PDB file of C-alpha atoms in Angstrom:
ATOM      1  CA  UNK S1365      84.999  83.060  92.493  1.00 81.00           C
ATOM      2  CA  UNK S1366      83.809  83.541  96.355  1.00 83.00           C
ATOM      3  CA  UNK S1367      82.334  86.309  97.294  1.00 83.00           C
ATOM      4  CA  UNK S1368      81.860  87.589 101.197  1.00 80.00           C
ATOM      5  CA  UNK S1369      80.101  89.896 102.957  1.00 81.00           C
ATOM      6  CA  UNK S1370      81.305  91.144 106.424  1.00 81.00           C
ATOM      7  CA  UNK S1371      78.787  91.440 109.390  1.00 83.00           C
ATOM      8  CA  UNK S1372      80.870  92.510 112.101  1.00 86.00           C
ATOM      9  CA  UNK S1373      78.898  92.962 115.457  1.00 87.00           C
ATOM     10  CA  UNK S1374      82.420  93.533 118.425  1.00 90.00           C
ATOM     11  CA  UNK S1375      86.367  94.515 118.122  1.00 90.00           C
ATOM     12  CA  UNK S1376      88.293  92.197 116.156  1.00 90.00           C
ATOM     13  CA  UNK S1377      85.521  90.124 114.631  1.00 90.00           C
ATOM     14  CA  UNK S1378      87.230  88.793 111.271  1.00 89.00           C
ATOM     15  CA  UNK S1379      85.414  87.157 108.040  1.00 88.00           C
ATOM     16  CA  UNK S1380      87.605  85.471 105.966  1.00 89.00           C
ATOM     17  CA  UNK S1381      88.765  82.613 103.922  1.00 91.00           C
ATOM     18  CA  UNK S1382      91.647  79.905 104.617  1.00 94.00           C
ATOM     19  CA  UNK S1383      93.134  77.732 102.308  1.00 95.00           C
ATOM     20  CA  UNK S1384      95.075  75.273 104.004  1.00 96.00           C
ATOM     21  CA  UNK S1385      97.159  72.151 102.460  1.00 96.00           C
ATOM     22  CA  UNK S1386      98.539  71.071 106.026  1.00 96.00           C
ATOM     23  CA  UNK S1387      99.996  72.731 109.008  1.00 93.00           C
ATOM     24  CA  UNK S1388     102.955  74.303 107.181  1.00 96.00           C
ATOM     25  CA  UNK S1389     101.914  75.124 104.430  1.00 97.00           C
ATOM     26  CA  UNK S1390      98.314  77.272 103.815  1.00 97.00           C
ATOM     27  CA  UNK S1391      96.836  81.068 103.201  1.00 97.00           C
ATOM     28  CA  UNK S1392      94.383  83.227 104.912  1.00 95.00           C
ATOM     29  CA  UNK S1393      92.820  86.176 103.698  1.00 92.00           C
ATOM     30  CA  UNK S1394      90.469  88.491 106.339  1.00 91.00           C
ATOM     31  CA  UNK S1395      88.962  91.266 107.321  1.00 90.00           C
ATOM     32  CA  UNK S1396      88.702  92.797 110.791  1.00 91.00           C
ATOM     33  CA  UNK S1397      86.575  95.016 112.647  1.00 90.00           C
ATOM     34  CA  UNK S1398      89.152  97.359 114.405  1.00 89.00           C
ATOM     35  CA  UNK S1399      86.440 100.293 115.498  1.00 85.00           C
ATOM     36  CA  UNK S1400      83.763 102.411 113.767  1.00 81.00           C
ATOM     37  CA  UNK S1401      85.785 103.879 111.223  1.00 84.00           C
ATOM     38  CA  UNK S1402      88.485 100.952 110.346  1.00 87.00           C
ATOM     39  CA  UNK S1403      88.207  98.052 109.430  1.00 89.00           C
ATOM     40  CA  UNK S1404      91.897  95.830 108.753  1.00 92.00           C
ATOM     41  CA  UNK S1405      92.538  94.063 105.378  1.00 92.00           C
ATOM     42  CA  UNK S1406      94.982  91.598 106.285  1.00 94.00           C
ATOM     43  CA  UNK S1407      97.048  88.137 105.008  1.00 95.00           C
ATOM     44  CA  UNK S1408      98.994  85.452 106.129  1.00 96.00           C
ATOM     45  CA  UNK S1409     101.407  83.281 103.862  1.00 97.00           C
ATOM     46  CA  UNK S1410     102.701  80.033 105.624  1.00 97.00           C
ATOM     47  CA  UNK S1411     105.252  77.800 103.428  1.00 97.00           C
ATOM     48  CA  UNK S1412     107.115  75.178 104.922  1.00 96.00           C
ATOM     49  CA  UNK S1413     106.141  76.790 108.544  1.00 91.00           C
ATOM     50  CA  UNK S1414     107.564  79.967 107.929  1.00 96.00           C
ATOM     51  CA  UNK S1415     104.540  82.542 107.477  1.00 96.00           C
ATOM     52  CA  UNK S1416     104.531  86.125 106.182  1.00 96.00           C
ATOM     53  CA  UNK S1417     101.901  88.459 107.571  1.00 94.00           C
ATOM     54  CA  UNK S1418     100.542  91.428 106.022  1.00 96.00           C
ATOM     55  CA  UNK S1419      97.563  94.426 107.116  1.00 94.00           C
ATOM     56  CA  UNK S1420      96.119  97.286 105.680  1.00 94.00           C
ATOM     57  CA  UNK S1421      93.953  99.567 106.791  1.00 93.00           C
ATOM     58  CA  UNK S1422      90.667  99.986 105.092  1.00 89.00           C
ATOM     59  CA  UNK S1423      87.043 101.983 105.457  1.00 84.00           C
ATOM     60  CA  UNK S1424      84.869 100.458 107.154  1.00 80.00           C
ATOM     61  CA  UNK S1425      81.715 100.950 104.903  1.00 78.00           C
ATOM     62  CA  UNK S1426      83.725  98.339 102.521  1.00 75.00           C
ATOM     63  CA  UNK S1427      81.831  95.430 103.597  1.00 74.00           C
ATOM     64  CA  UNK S1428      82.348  93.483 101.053  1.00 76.00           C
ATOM     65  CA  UNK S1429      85.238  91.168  99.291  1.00 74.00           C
TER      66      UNK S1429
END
């Protein structure tokens, strides 16, 4: 299990964690600051070098994942 906490001090500060195998083929899972009151929950799938990118938006007193 891995637990973060986010600490976000400017615009589009991101915490995070990235799996990666090699260049084509890995996972990232963040969060970023957008402004005071959202914060972007967001993913990125890369197989074979063809990635798949997701957001959401999310409050921004979740500080936590």
């Amino acid at each position: 299990m891995t637990r973060v906490k986010f600490e976000f001090r400017d615009r589009y500060d991101q915490c995070g964690l990235m799996i990666r195998v090699d260049d084509e083929n890995w996972i990232k899972i963040s969060a970023e600051l957008e402004n005071e009151s959202l914060n972007r929950l967001g993913s990125v799938v890369t197989n074979l070098g063809y990635s798949d990118w997701a957001s959401q938006d999310m409050p921004s007193e979740f500080q936590r994942m």
